């Protein structure tokens, strides 16, 4: 398994075509893309840290120790470790583990290709296993891509004016396929070695060309990345790193990943036209990703926010005021409710499909984890903003402390139980959480809540409940 | 193990002194006390039902099959079964399993007497085990009692004007102790064979006489029960049973259990003056009871309410209206979030104290389960009331259907996709849930939410979170 | 204007055909119907109380002092007084002012008949004015009726299997019309002298026979009342009045009002077939009723609940505990937000139709008042239940204080800073609020929240907001 | 009255000492400080716009037409206009009207100096009136300053290690006073001609030197401004203005306003040591500012957010989906509830002190307006983020549209019912609202909610409510 430094080295051979803020940038040079590289490097290093080995690594059936980022769960204990990994990396990074979507995409593919081979006699699963072994042995960083641009959402893929708003097969060649389209809101794709691409939703008969799943190498001809640009991007380009809200790892960085007639050789194709299997492929991805990204990941974030709010309260001497304690307790309640739903999702996970050897979390519990955090994180932001005070949105730059004309004033007026430096640093950290991208980001990550509600309604055996009610009301059918 | 009928038979030997609505009543004759008897009988019958054996029974270390109601958990699998039992009995009864508090009190006592014997050389644990074996072999119904009247809550027990507002030892005799006081809000105590009495909270040095735990027989001299009286009590006394909202099992029925100098022989005393152990005894009780009564039990109730609301929507043809689906989904979300927290509490349970062989649920997850349901059940009532329509609070009596002067009108105007009878019956069932005792009852059961919040704050390692935040903000201590 | 006693006297001439709990009852004899009579009598007495004259009475254009209950507002000051009347009667009764719906129905009719006469040359408005003058001069109690049984809600009135599920004209005679059908959830109709009947919703061409508005006398041949029956009905029939939760005035009592071919002479008919005017008639009713019943009325209730909760906290010595203060403050916040919306609705009211001289509240503010209270009252119940403690649902009957066997125990164990009697009385009062009909009742009164949301969406000039957003985003159309 | 251009011209004579991001900047040159200048200029222009004259101007008792920004209300109609001005400027600016705090500070001073002169025989009110006439005649931009740095919040001002954390008189001279300290979170102070400074809270005997109110000129010796620095500051310095979320007027810009021994001549001092009047001065400020900044201002913001969300839904074809309509309706509900509370606060305003001729809003309604918006704006952000989609936080820079390498891709993949440019522009506008400073800013503006709760609890006549409850429970005192 690679160290962080080895991962960074390995990137020198990759030449992703990345655009940011209107110009092309180099992955290892641009301060924003560099945060993604650093986050990945940190995850690699955690994998080598003996304290975290149980969580960050797994042992394959043939005895190889591999990164858990490349290991489809084979037991409920794996699911639990998977969720713990999400908590840990969130605590350590304060942003995405950018290998998270890729891992969950591999898990969904493992289960579904196994099923397709069994049902259809295809050899997708063998292909995938061969590919996975290579990924494991080279310990590659793999991202995952689902969300198409979608165009007009009231129309199906084949009805769009421009078919490119859904990724699709544009040409078939003897040795592989050519794909066109794009995936949006792709977390950290440009710093991965490869990306696993899945359809964005269940496809129907007649939509075969949109039913395609494959692995694509970073730097493959025709692939471009157009990075997100937010106020935080500008700030990182303008201000010394140490004065930023999340100095090393920054914001969740995403991009539009463009496929402009990209050739994919057959051995990297894992579904091609089998529309009937797209629904379960996507729903298996959602099942595992809602537990990990939807639930567990935000528990790790919440730990950081709660810690920061508790410190800010101490700094100004209000940490024993009852309403402050009540608010911190409420943040804990929200976070631990999500953690509980995540734990339940993992421990009540099941082999799926039966006989496959792959395990997926309980779907109901994964969905309620996501729903709990979607609303809950906005509340956490609210309470953190309350305790952080106006300072979290009105603070001056820490650069003032380097300016003789203002340093004295800022030291004097921003001083609290700790020096001004520390208070400003913590306020900036809180600003990053409660006055930025995290509310909407958490809401939509792993699918927006309306999707979870639809699944929850569909998963519920409402007839059984109606029967119970009838029995209780003394009604014989 | 007893059948329901055998349990009822066994009660003929018990002569509880019960008062209700200002007069003395007989347990097996009064329509309200009878609902408690029936609920217990149903729980006994469930224990003999092969479909439910795994949940309702347990096998002791010496190979006896006993009711799970009398079995302190010895593994996380037992905790999970315990929680499933709570869901099941709620679904089957629509009210309390009245043996629930007793069971959780026995569990807390088992762990704590084991610890006391180990630490202090007492023989409380052996006494308890002997007693428990008798309870198991006779398969007795055991309730549990914690809540003292408390008088002025700003004062400690020893500072009250009247010491009787906390149960205490009033006299010591060679063969036992004499206790005085009362326990309030006691669910179903008068229909149990015995009650396990614990202190209501952690006692401090100087409060030794209030630090007492024991088992008392129903019918023991000096014990009286003053039953709760609500509008539902009056209705049950006035209306044919089949026309009531929960025809067979009624409301959660409680009483004030009075101890007017009751003699307790030594072999029934399990803690006597060891103030240092009262805090952990009570907190162990809370730990298990918040999972069971706070969380799991209400999941079973929610199943019934969701089923009833879904039926009411169908009856009037609005079940496909988006806002109705949204509300039913929200009820499901609330219920499944509680279930998830319960499952997590059970599966992450731990042996406590280590070496004792007894298992208790995870405390954080048990507390969030209770907090989730406390607010959530009010929301469930709200949505059920929305879907049930005004009818849930304005419906006429079903007795109108027996009155020739009105039956035709009611049949005509209350008819929907089902006959008026069925619609009224279901509306009455919903009335029972959304226009009665369940909101406040669920809120306070297993302790009111402020207690859970205090525990949650205390249990959280806030220093660890602060350290993480400091590290993220780049602050070296 | 009548006194309460005169009102009661006047009822002796009325012989309403009332059924309750399966048998016929006499209005002045049955303990439940009597609560409605008492509430009305109290409202009559308030009208004669000089302290409340400004609120309870109005002076007509021709100089007669009449009950405000019979006075369509002619200025925003009238609207404000109307809302204040709702607060006052709620504070004084703890239940409905049963003349409230009738008043708002008269207001809606006044505006709409004026418009019809102007537009269509009808003489509905003159008829109504003549009738209103009679009502004012005799100071009659008038209720209002809108809600039809509705049958299958996915179908229009004319599509129902049984047309009777919507009130309609069944026959035309030279001197009047004959109506059939029923109105459900009718608050206090059986104790009014007359009822004003409006359609339940906007009717469309082809639904002319369902488009009918009229006044009907209590006791008219063919009219029957089938009263609601709840646990509170049973309790009132079983227990001395003084031991009830709202001793004198009880619960909001409703009935199904049946029209079994009831003849209505022309001079009592105020709309007959003019489908085009039904929508605005109903929406004008909603406009005024959402302010009064939806908003203001519940502010008066909230005053009582807040007062009771504050007392219960004092009784047990927790009134200075921060979380208790926080909860009481939250109840105040909810109540005052509703009051604010009500005040705004009144003071921003407008003449409608212009030139008519009649004033209606601002629709947006009336709707948000109702929406605020619908959710808010459930929260008030929750907090009241929290502070009231388990006692609010587990208390014994006060009759125990008359039983020598239990009186001593109850006095001892229920004593707090006040004697047991007072604490139990207050707990019973709270039970009435937080463990009964008020949550669902408040939700549906003046229309369920989904109706308010639809109105709010429709009333909003979304295009203007979109234009602002476009301008801000720098987009020229 | 000045035009916007004249205001900008007048600033050329002012030389504020402003620091931003670690270096000194010039008010009219720096892109961030320029947004404040532009916002003020726009407010000046609105004052000259005939369509807005009724709202933006007022006529003094001696017949001069002045800016409403410099006019203490003298009737409830003025209060209503004042609140409407807040809505209007928010709609027009999408950020602060930076003259808002100054206006409310002048109102509070007018009422309180009148009272002091009456009670104490001082001539503060005459001084203030003379000063106000000058301000009106020159039509100056006046900001207001209250919030001190406060140091350790568990200690009073005189107990702080450094007295400078509260503004205070450091020296007395024959012709005036010298003040030291700072005010934090000062909205737009550096672009005002003057700032009105009030104490941050009620001072007590012994704290006389902290009890000081005065007017200070921008550019006065010893005054410095240290501007806030956020990611949005960096973005504005990096990106063409038209590509920003609020292109012209930006974020609410604040600063630390430092008083380093600033001389204030007597005629600019309006309170000096009269601790007894500080409480009411501050509470009068809060009373009016909670209505304006707390309530009305955010209604204008909400209009913009609702409009933007409605457009985003249309762009992707989901505007008729029920859950989207439900969310937009909820945003409307929140906004209109705040508007209602604001209207009620204005229209129920009262002369204070009686006889003074000055009017202040109703305090209860102003406080609930603020409380409604504090929680509500977070919800508005949540729904806007839901409807805006992930795009609101993951969008690329519009600069990509100027880059030939990416423009085609972005045009293709970001196209919806409108071209990519328009969709990106609107997404950026939404980003500004739902992924930035507005949640925490709105929460703390006009005081954080805990302050409103304390006021609400204190203002409520709880004894009256307790008496009502006692009467209802049938308890005679």
XYZ file of N, CA, C and O in Angstrom, chain C residues 471, chain D residues 1-4 39-57 67 85 87-93 97 99 249:
144
model
N -33.158 40.662 -11.806
C -32.454 41.938 -11.802
C -31.195 41.821 -10.953
O -30.128 42.303 -11.300
N -32.178 67.166 -0.615
C -31.672 65.804 -0.430
C -30.685 65.436 -1.538
O -30.834 65.819 -2.678
N -29.705 64.629 -1.149
C -28.617 64.300 -2.077
C -29.036 63.204 -3.043
O -29.817 62.314 -2.695
N -28.430 63.242 -4.229
C -28.496 62.086 -5.119
C -27.351 61.146 -4.756
O -26.439 61.510 -3.997
N -27.388 59.949 -5.339
C -26.308 59.007 -5.110
C -24.969 59.595 -5.544
O -23.945 59.467 -4.860
N -24.096 50.869 -2.287
C -25.377 50.606 -1.622
C -25.929 51.906 -1.060
O -27.113 52.223 -1.227
N -25.088 52.680 -0.425
C -25.547 53.969 0.099
C -26.024 54.876 -1.035
O -27.066 55.530 -0.920
N -25.265 54.915 -2.116
C -25.656 55.767 -3.244
C -27.035 55.350 -3.760
O -27.884 56.185 -4.074
N -27.257 54.053 -3.824
C -28.558 53.573 -4.310
C -29.678 54.014 -3.366
O -30.761 54.399 -3.823
N -29.418 53.986 -2.072
C -30.442 54.431 -1.121
C -30.700 55.930 -1.305
O -31.853 56.380 -1.266
N -29.659 56.700 -1.534
C -29.858 58.125 -1.827
C -30.733 58.298 -3.071
O -31.683 59.082 -3.078
N -30.437 57.514 -4.111
C -31.220 57.653 -5.341
C -32.677 57.241 -5.146
O -33.581 57.849 -5.719
N -32.882 56.208 -4.346
C -34.265 55.809 -4.068
C -35.031 56.954 -3.415
O -36.229 57.116 -3.635
N -34.307 57.748 -2.611
C -34.953 58.872 -1.937
C -35.449 59.937 -2.901
O -36.354 60.715 -2.587
N -34.848 59.969 -4.074
C -35.252 60.967 -5.065
C -36.236 60.397 -6.082
O -36.718 61.114 -6.957
N -36.493 59.109 -5.972
C -37.366 58.444 -6.941
C -38.820 58.694 -6.549
O -39.259 58.299 -5.467
N -39.585 59.350 -7.414
C -40.970 59.694 -7.036
C -41.795 58.476 -6.639
O -42.668 58.588 -5.792
N -41.525 57.313 -7.241
C -42.308 56.125 -6.886
C -42.132 55.739 -5.430
O -42.948 55.031 -4.852
N -41.004 56.133 -4.847
C -40.707 55.686 -3.491
C -40.701 56.822 -2.477
O -40.319 56.621 -1.321
N -41.156 58.001 -2.910
C -41.036 59.170 -2.032
C -41.762 58.949 -0.703
O -41.237 59.291 0.371
N -42.953 58.363 -0.750
C -43.733 58.213 0.479
C -42.988 57.356 1.496
O -43.095 57.559 2.707
N -42.258 56.404 0.988
C -41.536 55.503 1.892
C -40.185 56.088 2.295
O -39.778 56.000 3.453
N -39.491 56.684 1.354
C -38.093 57.048 1.570
C -37.896 58.442 2.183
O -36.793 58.772 2.589
N -38.958 59.244 2.200
C -38.799 60.595 2.757
C -39.877 60.860 3.798
O -40.860 60.127 3.907
N -34.752 62.930 4.331
C -34.655 61.489 4.171
C -35.256 60.818 5.394
O -35.009 61.224 6.525
N -39.602 50.781 4.293
C -38.317 51.190 3.749
C -37.306 50.044 3.866
O -36.516 49.798 2.941
N -37.938 46.821 3.883
C -38.246 45.816 2.864
C -37.741 46.276 1.503
O -37.063 45.534 0.783
N -38.048 47.511 1.179
C -37.685 48.042 -0.134
C -36.175 48.046 -0.355
O -35.681 47.591 -1.399
N -35.433 48.561 0.607
C -33.977 48.637 0.383
C -33.388 47.225 0.296
O -32.456 46.995 -0.479
N -33.920 46.281 1.057
C -33.417 44.908 0.941
C -33.687 44.348 -0.444
O -32.840 43.678 -1.035
N -34.878 44.600 -0.960
C -35.190 44.127 -2.316
C -34.277 44.788 -3.349
O -33.886 44.154 -4.327
N -33.954 46.051 -3.126
C -33.184 46.793 -4.118
C -31.688 46.557 -4.007
O -30.958 46.718 -4.985
N -31.224 46.205 -2.819
C -29.785 46.066 -2.601
C -29.339 44.613 -2.434
O -28.199 44.279 -2.743
N -29.124 48.195 4.018
C -29.161 49.645 3.948
C -28.275 50.097 5.100
O -28.642 49.961 6.268
N -27.579 52.743 6.419
C -27.990 53.875 7.245
C -29.044 53.435 8.281
O -29.567 54.255 9.034
N -23.682 45.120 -5.001
C -23.764 45.546 -3.602
C -23.152 44.552 -2.617
O -23.002 44.841 -1.441
